[in-house]
Amino acid sequence: MKCNPLDQVPSRLVLAAFFFANYGVGLLIYFYLLPAFVPEGLASLQDSSPGVRFVLDNIAGLTGYLLTGLLLWLAPGPQRDELAALVLNLPTRTEAGTYLKLGFAMVGVSMALLYLVYYPLSIIAPDYVQQWLASTPVLMYWDENSLYLPGNLAGIVLMVLLAPVVEEYLFRGYLLNRWTLRFGAMPAMLMSSLLFALLHQDILGALVFGLLASLLAMQTRSLIAPILMHLGNNLLVVVLQWADLAFISGFEPETLESFRDSVWIGLLGLVLGAPILRAYALQHFRPAGPLLLKHQNGGGGEDYLA
């Protein structure tokens, strides 16, 4: 019986690779490479236009995820070729459509959860929510001077293609499997989903997403299902933000008043998304205990251990 190569790599190693590629490399660029080519360094960058900063940030993010993906692929060493078994377990066209639809539905539920958390906070702690709104990055940017195509293309590729693949390999691949061996399936699912959530601005929505993606990975014995759900989620987010920027709000900073007035979006997302997720969960994940136990015990006789 073959061992899952995702089980064999210490979680410390893959987490170190992720944080080094996404944060360490960025610090090296900003503090060492940038001053070498731009004498003014960070001061020049801070004084540059929002479009220039947007392009640099997205290219840096794209570079970080490309490096992360490469390191995660190389991590299993001699067992690297066996990773293909986790990728080539392709779903049918109907199944693929279902996973994409789950991603679309998750967008609606995430918006509902976001308003559930931040709408009351906008009344209790308005300054905090205003700061959160101001710090929320845009996925796309353009102005009367330029379309900033390098930055926009880098951002779209990062969001729609790289993030689903890299993040699912890390959280539902390496961490979920490795921590299942150490702590059990339920703690592993909770821990990997919580860490995934903490790296996103919408923590509660990302936590629910992580739990659903973990159950999908366990159910299908493949990372393709959570990758497709992740892709569908991010694709719809990109399309919705483009529509908002192009036809509704533009690039005007969102205010507390406009945020509160748009609470209906969260309600609509809940009405449209929750029934889809509930129906799938009841059909495939209820009860969850046998699924978790099967994953913890190595898949019940499958070729790969959990």
Short mmCIF file of C-alpha atoms in Angstrom, two decimals:
data_model
loop_
_atom_site.label_atom_id
_atom_site.label_comp_id
_atom_site.label_asym_id
_atom_site.label_seq_id
_atom_site.Cartn_x
_atom_site.Cartn_y
_atom_site.Cartn_z
CA MET A 1 0.00 0.00 0.00
CA LYS A 2 1.47 3.35 -1.04
CA CYS A 3 1.80 6.24 1.36
CA ASN A 4 0.33 9.58 0.50
CA PRO A 5 3.33 11.85 -0.23
CA LEU A 6 1.45 14.71 1.44
CA ASP A 7 1.78 12.81 4.74
CA GLN A 8 5.53 12.58 4.58
CA VAL A 9 6.50 16.26 4.66
CA PRO A 10 6.63 17.96 8.09
CA SER A 11 4.07 20.74 8.46
CA ARG A 12 6.80 23.07 9.73
CA LEU A 13 8.58 22.75 6.40
CA VAL A 14 5.60 23.59 4.20
CA LEU A 15 4.54 26.49 6.44
CA ALA A 16 8.09 27.84 6.40
CA ALA A 17 8.10 27.60 2.59
CA PHE A 18 4.79 29.46 2.38
CA PHE A 19 5.76 32.32 4.68
CA PHE A 20 9.26 32.63 3.23
CA ALA A 21 7.97 32.77 -0.35
CA ASN A 22 5.18 35.25 0.40
CA TYR A 23 6.71 37.46 3.09
CA GLY A 24 10.44 36.85 3.27
CA VAL A 25 10.97 37.32 -0.46
CA GLY A 26 8.84 40.47 -0.39
CA LEU A 27 10.97 41.94 2.38
CA LEU A 28 14.13 41.10 0.45
CA ILE A 29 12.75 42.85 -2.63
CA TYR A 30 11.63 45.98 -0.80
CA PHE A 31 14.64 46.41 1.47
CA TYR A 32 17.51 45.12 -0.70
CA LEU A 33 16.64 44.86 -4.40
CA LEU A 34 14.45 47.97 -4.67
CA PRO A 35 17.08 50.34 -3.20
CA ALA A 36 19.66 48.86 -5.59
CA PHE A 37 17.61 49.89 -8.65
CA VAL A 38 15.70 52.85 -7.21
CA PRO A 39 17.94 55.01 -4.99
CA GLU A 40 14.96 56.55 -3.23
CA GLY A 41 13.79 53.05 -2.26
CA LEU A 42 10.70 52.79 -0.10
CA ALA A 43 10.21 56.53 0.08
CA SER A 44 9.89 56.65 -3.70
CA LEU A 45 7.44 53.75 -3.65
CA GLN A 46 5.27 55.38 -0.99
CA ASP A 47 5.16 58.60 -3.00
CA SER A 48 4.28 56.82 -6.25
CA SER A 49 0.78 56.67 -7.69
CA PRO A 50 -1.77 54.11 -6.45
CA GLY A 51 -1.57 52.42 -9.84
CA VAL A 52 2.19 51.87 -9.59
CA ARG A 53 1.88 50.47 -6.08
CA PHE A 54 -0.98 48.25 -7.25
CA VAL A 55 1.14 46.81 -10.08
CA LEU A 56 4.14 46.19 -7.82
CA ASP A 57 2.03 44.58 -5.09
CA ASN A 58 0.27 42.22 -7.50
CA ILE A 59 3.47 41.21 -9.28
CA ALA A 60 5.10 40.57 -5.89
CA GLY A 61 2.08 38.49 -4.84
CA LEU A 62 2.14 36.52 -8.07
CA THR A 63 5.87 35.86 -7.66
CA GLY A 64 5.36 34.73 -4.08
CA TYR A 65 2.67 32.22 -5.00
CA LEU A 66 4.65 30.89 -7.96
CA LEU A 67 7.59 30.30 -5.65
CA THR A 68 5.30 28.73 -3.03
CA GLY A 69 3.84 26.35 -5.59
CA LEU A 70 7.30 25.33 -6.76
CA LEU A 71 8.51 24.68 -3.21
CA LEU A 72 5.40 22.67 -2.33
CA TRP A 73 5.83 20.57 -5.47
CA LEU A 74 9.50 19.89 -4.68
CA ALA A 75 8.90 19.19 -0.98
CA PRO A 76 8.07 15.43 -1.24
CA GLY A 77 11.40 14.74 -2.94
CA PRO A 78 11.53 11.18 -4.39
CA GLN A 79 7.78 10.76 -3.87
CA ARG A 80 6.98 13.83 -5.96
CA ASP A 81 5.73 11.80 -8.93
CA GLU A 82 3.05 10.20 -6.75
CA LEU A 83 1.42 13.60 -6.28
CA ALA A 84 -0.02 13.12 -9.76
CA ALA A 85 -2.39 10.51 -8.36
CA LEU A 86 -4.01 13.25 -6.30
CA VAL A 87 -4.37 15.49 -9.35
CA LEU A 88 -5.34 13.00 -12.03
CA ASN A 89 -8.37 11.80 -10.07
CA LEU A 90 -10.48 14.03 -12.28
CA PRO A 91 -14.21 14.53 -11.68
CA THR A 92 -16.88 14.10 -14.31
CA ARG A 93 -18.18 17.21 -16.06
CA THR A 94 -21.28 17.14 -13.86
CA GLU A 95 -19.21 16.83 -10.69
CA ALA A 96 -16.91 19.66 -11.80
CA GLY A 97 -19.94 21.88 -12.39
CA THR A 98 -21.23 21.02 -8.92
CA TYR A 99 -17.93 22.01 -7.28
CA LEU A 100 -17.87 25.31 -9.18
CA LYS A 101 -21.47 25.96 -8.09
CA LEU A 102 -20.47 25.34 -4.49
CA GLY A 103 -17.80 28.01 -4.91
CA PHE A 104 -20.36 30.46 -6.29
CA ALA A 105 -22.71 29.71 -3.39
CA MET A 106 -19.88 30.18 -0.91
CA VAL A 107 -19.44 33.77 -2.11
CA GLY A 108 -23.01 34.55 -1.08
CA VAL A 109 -22.64 32.89 2.30
CA SER A 110 -19.31 34.66 2.90
CA MET A 111 -20.92 38.04 2.19
CA ALA A 112 -23.70 37.21 4.64
CA LEU A 113 -21.19 36.22 7.33
CA LEU A 114 -19.17 39.37 6.66
CA TYR A 115 -22.20 41.57 7.33
CA LEU A 116 -23.14 39.44 10.32
CA VAL A 117 -19.81 40.37 11.91
CA TYR A 118 -19.11 43.87 10.64
CA TYR A 119 -22.59 45.43 10.60
CA PRO A 120 -22.94 45.29 14.41
CA LEU A 121 -19.30 46.37 14.73
CA SER A 122 -20.01 49.39 12.52
CA ILE A 123 -22.35 50.57 15.29
CA ILE A 124 -20.29 49.45 18.28
CA ALA A 125 -16.81 50.30 16.94
CA PRO A 126 -17.28 52.52 13.85
CA ASP A 127 -13.65 53.68 13.75
CA TYR A 128 -12.41 50.10 13.57
CA VAL A 129 -14.77 49.21 10.72
CA GLN A 130 -13.89 52.40 8.84
CA GLN A 131 -10.22 51.48 9.10
CA TRP A 132 -11.01 47.94 7.93
CA LEU A 133 -12.91 49.28 4.92
CA ALA A 134 -10.02 51.61 4.03
CA SER A 135 -7.45 48.80 4.28
CA THR A 136 -9.37 46.33 2.12
CA PRO A 137 -7.33 45.97 -1.10
CA VAL A 138 -8.92 46.15 -4.52
CA LEU A 139 -8.43 43.23 -6.90
CA MET A 140 -8.35 45.49 -9.97
CA TYR A 141 -7.35 49.08 -10.61
CA TRP A 142 -7.37 51.56 -13.48
CA ASP A 143 -7.63 55.32 -13.95
CA GLU A 144 -7.73 57.90 -16.73
CA ASN A 145 -3.99 57.51 -17.32
CA SER A 146 -3.61 53.74 -17.61
CA LEU A 147 -5.32 50.37 -17.42
CA TYR A 148 -2.31 48.98 -15.49
CA LEU A 149 -2.59 45.72 -17.41
CA PRO A 150 0.46 44.01 -15.81
CA GLY A 151 -0.99 44.52 -12.35
CA ASN A 152 -4.52 43.54 -13.31
CA LEU A 153 -3.42 40.44 -15.21
CA ALA A 154 -1.12 39.41 -12.36
CA GLY A 155 -3.95 39.88 -9.86
CA ILE A 156 -6.47 37.88 -11.90
CA VAL A 157 -4.04 35.01 -12.52
CA LEU A 158 -3.14 35.01 -8.83
CA MET A 159 -6.74 35.02 -7.61
CA VAL A 160 -8.38 32.69 -10.12
CA LEU A 161 -5.60 30.18 -10.89
CA LEU A 162 -2.67 30.22 -8.49
CA ALA A 163 -4.41 30.84 -5.17
CA PRO A 164 -6.88 27.94 -5.55
CA VAL A 165 -4.14 25.47 -6.49
CA VAL A 166 -1.44 26.60 -4.06
CA GLU A 167 -3.72 27.16 -1.06
CA GLU A 168 -5.55 23.86 -1.49
CA TYR A 169 -2.27 21.98 -1.81
CA LEU A 170 -1.05 23.64 1.37
CA PHE A 171 -4.13 23.60 3.61
CA ARG A 172 -6.25 20.68 2.36
CA GLY A 173 -3.26 18.74 1.07
CA TYR A 174 -0.21 18.94 3.29
CA LEU A 175 -1.61 20.34 6.53
CA LEU A 176 -4.92 18.45 6.65
CA ASN A 177 -3.21 15.12 5.95
CA ARG A 178 -0.16 15.66 8.13
CA TRP A 179 -2.13 16.97 11.10
CA THR A 180 -4.66 14.13 10.75
CA LEU A 181 -1.82 11.70 11.39
CA ARG A 182 -0.71 13.66 14.45
CA PHE A 183 -3.95 14.89 16.01
CA GLY A 184 -6.89 13.16 14.31
CA ALA A 185 -9.22 14.21 11.50
CA MET A 186 -11.45 16.66 13.40
CA PRO A 187 -8.62 18.65 15.05
CA ALA A 188 -6.72 18.68 11.75
CA MET A 189 -9.75 20.02 9.89
CA LEU A 190 -10.35 22.73 12.50
CA MET A 191 -6.68 23.75 12.79
CA SER A 192 -5.97 23.91 9.05
CA SER A 193 -9.23 25.79 8.39
CA LEU A 194 -8.56 28.29 11.18
CA LEU A 195 -5.05 28.99 9.91
CA PHE A 196 -6.47 29.41 6.40
CA ALA A 197 -9.08 31.84 7.77
CA LEU A 198 -6.54 33.94 9.67
CA LEU A 199 -4.73 34.67 6.40
CA HIS A 200 -7.89 36.19 4.89
CA GLN A 201 -9.69 39.43 5.71
CA ASP A 202 -13.10 37.76 5.93
CA ILE A 203 -12.12 35.40 8.73
CA LEU A 204 -15.52 33.84 9.45
CA GLY A 205 -16.36 33.28 5.79
CA ALA A 206 -12.90 31.83 5.13
CA LEU A 207 -13.29 29.51 8.13
CA VAL A 208 -16.56 28.10 6.77
CA PHE A 209 -14.94 27.79 3.34
CA GLY A 210 -12.00 25.91 4.82
CA LEU A 211 -14.23 23.45 6.65
CA LEU A 212 -16.28 22.77 3.51
CA ALA A 213 -13.13 22.36 1.40
CA SER A 214 -11.71 19.92 3.96
CA LEU A 215 -14.84 17.78 3.84
CA LEU A 216 -14.74 17.83 0.04
CA ALA A 217 -11.12 16.68 0.04
CA MET A 218 -11.98 13.85 2.42
CA GLN A 219 -15.07 12.82 0.47
CA THR A 220 -13.45 12.78 -2.98
CA ARG A 221 -9.95 11.63 -1.89
CA SER A 222 -8.61 14.29 -4.23
CA LEU A 223 -7.66 17.96 -4.20
CA ILE A 224 -9.42 18.64 -7.49
CA ALA A 225 -12.83 19.17 -5.84
CA PRO A 226 -11.68 21.85 -3.35
CA ILE A 227 -9.51 23.46 -6.05
CA LEU A 228 -12.54 23.80 -8.36
CA MET A 229 -14.69 25.15 -5.54
CA HIS A 230 -11.95 27.64 -4.67
CA LEU A 231 -11.61 28.63 -8.33
CA GLY A 232 -15.36 29.18 -8.65
CA ASN A 233 -15.41 31.28 -5.48
CA ASN A 234 -12.52 33.51 -6.54
CA LEU A 235 -13.74 33.82 -10.13
CA LEU A 236 -17.12 35.13 -9.00
CA VAL A 237 -15.45 37.53 -6.55
CA VAL A 238 -13.31 38.96 -9.37
CA VAL A 239 -16.32 39.34 -11.69
CA LEU A 240 -18.42 41.01 -8.99
CA GLN A 241 -15.67 43.44 -8.04
CA TRP A 242 -15.05 44.34 -11.68
CA ALA A 243 -18.77 45.04 -12.14
CA ASP A 244 -18.84 47.14 -8.97
CA LEU A 245 -15.76 49.17 -9.90
CA ALA A 246 -16.81 49.65 -13.52
CA PHE A 247 -20.50 50.42 -13.13
CA ILE A 248 -21.41 51.18 -9.52
CA SER A 249 -18.97 52.57 -6.96
CA GLY A 250 -15.82 53.22 -8.97
CA PHE A 251 -12.77 53.69 -6.78
CA GLU A 252 -14.37 55.96 -4.20
CA PRO A 253 -13.51 54.83 -0.65
CA GLU A 254 -16.42 53.02 0.95
CA THR A 255 -17.98 54.82 3.92
CA LEU A 256 -19.77 53.43 6.94
CA GLU A 257 -23.04 54.71 5.53
CA SER A 258 -22.61 52.98 2.18
CA PHE A 259 -21.52 49.79 3.95
CA ARG A 260 -24.62 49.78 6.13
CA ASP A 261 -26.88 50.61 3.20
CA SER A 262 -25.59 47.57 1.30
CA VAL A 263 -26.51 45.06 4.00
CA TRP A 264 -29.14 43.74 1.60
CA ILE A 265 -26.31 42.23 -0.43
CA GLY A 266 -25.46 39.97 2.49
CA LEU A 267 -29.09 38.95 2.88
CA LEU A 268 -29.34 38.20 -0.84
CA GLY A 269 -26.14 36.16 -0.71
CA LEU A 270 -27.52 34.15 2.20
CA VAL A 271 -30.81 33.46 0.41
CA LEU A 272 -29.07 32.37 -2.79
CA GLY A 273 -26.06 30.54 -1.38
CA ALA A 274 -27.09 28.86 1.86
CA PRO A 275 -29.68 26.45 0.34
CA ILE A 276 -27.11 25.15 -2.17
CA LEU A 277 -24.50 24.49 0.51
CA ARG A 278 -27.06 23.00 2.88
CA ALA A 279 -28.44 20.61 0.26
CA TYR A 280 -24.96 19.37 -0.69
CA ALA A 281 -23.88 18.99 2.93
CA LEU A 282 -26.99 17.03 3.88
CA GLN A 283 -26.55 14.71 0.91
CA HIS A 284 -22.81 14.07 1.19
CA PHE A 285 -21.57 14.99 4.69
CA ARG A 286 -24.36 13.82 6.99
CA PRO A 287 -23.40 12.25 9.26
CA ALA A 288 -19.85 13.59 9.18
CA GLY A 289 -18.45 11.11 11.70
CA PRO A 290 -17.96 8.17 9.30
CA LEU A 291 -16.30 10.44 6.73
CA LEU A 292 -13.86 11.80 9.31
CA LEU A 293 -13.14 8.31 10.62
CA LYS A 294 -12.56 6.95 7.13
CA HIS A 295 -10.10 9.76 6.40
CA GLN A 296 -8.36 9.24 9.72
CA ASN A 297 -8.02 5.51 9.09
CA GLY A 298 -6.55 5.95 5.64
CA GLY A 299 -9.58 5.97 3.39
CA GLY A 300 -10.97 2.54 4.11
CA GLY A 301 -8.68 0.53 1.87
CA GLU A 302 -7.89 3.12 -0.79
CA ASP A 303 -4.46 3.12 -2.39
CA TYR A 304 -3.35 6.15 -0.45
CA LEU A 305 -3.35 6.58 3.29
CA ALA A 306 -4.94 9.70 4.73
#
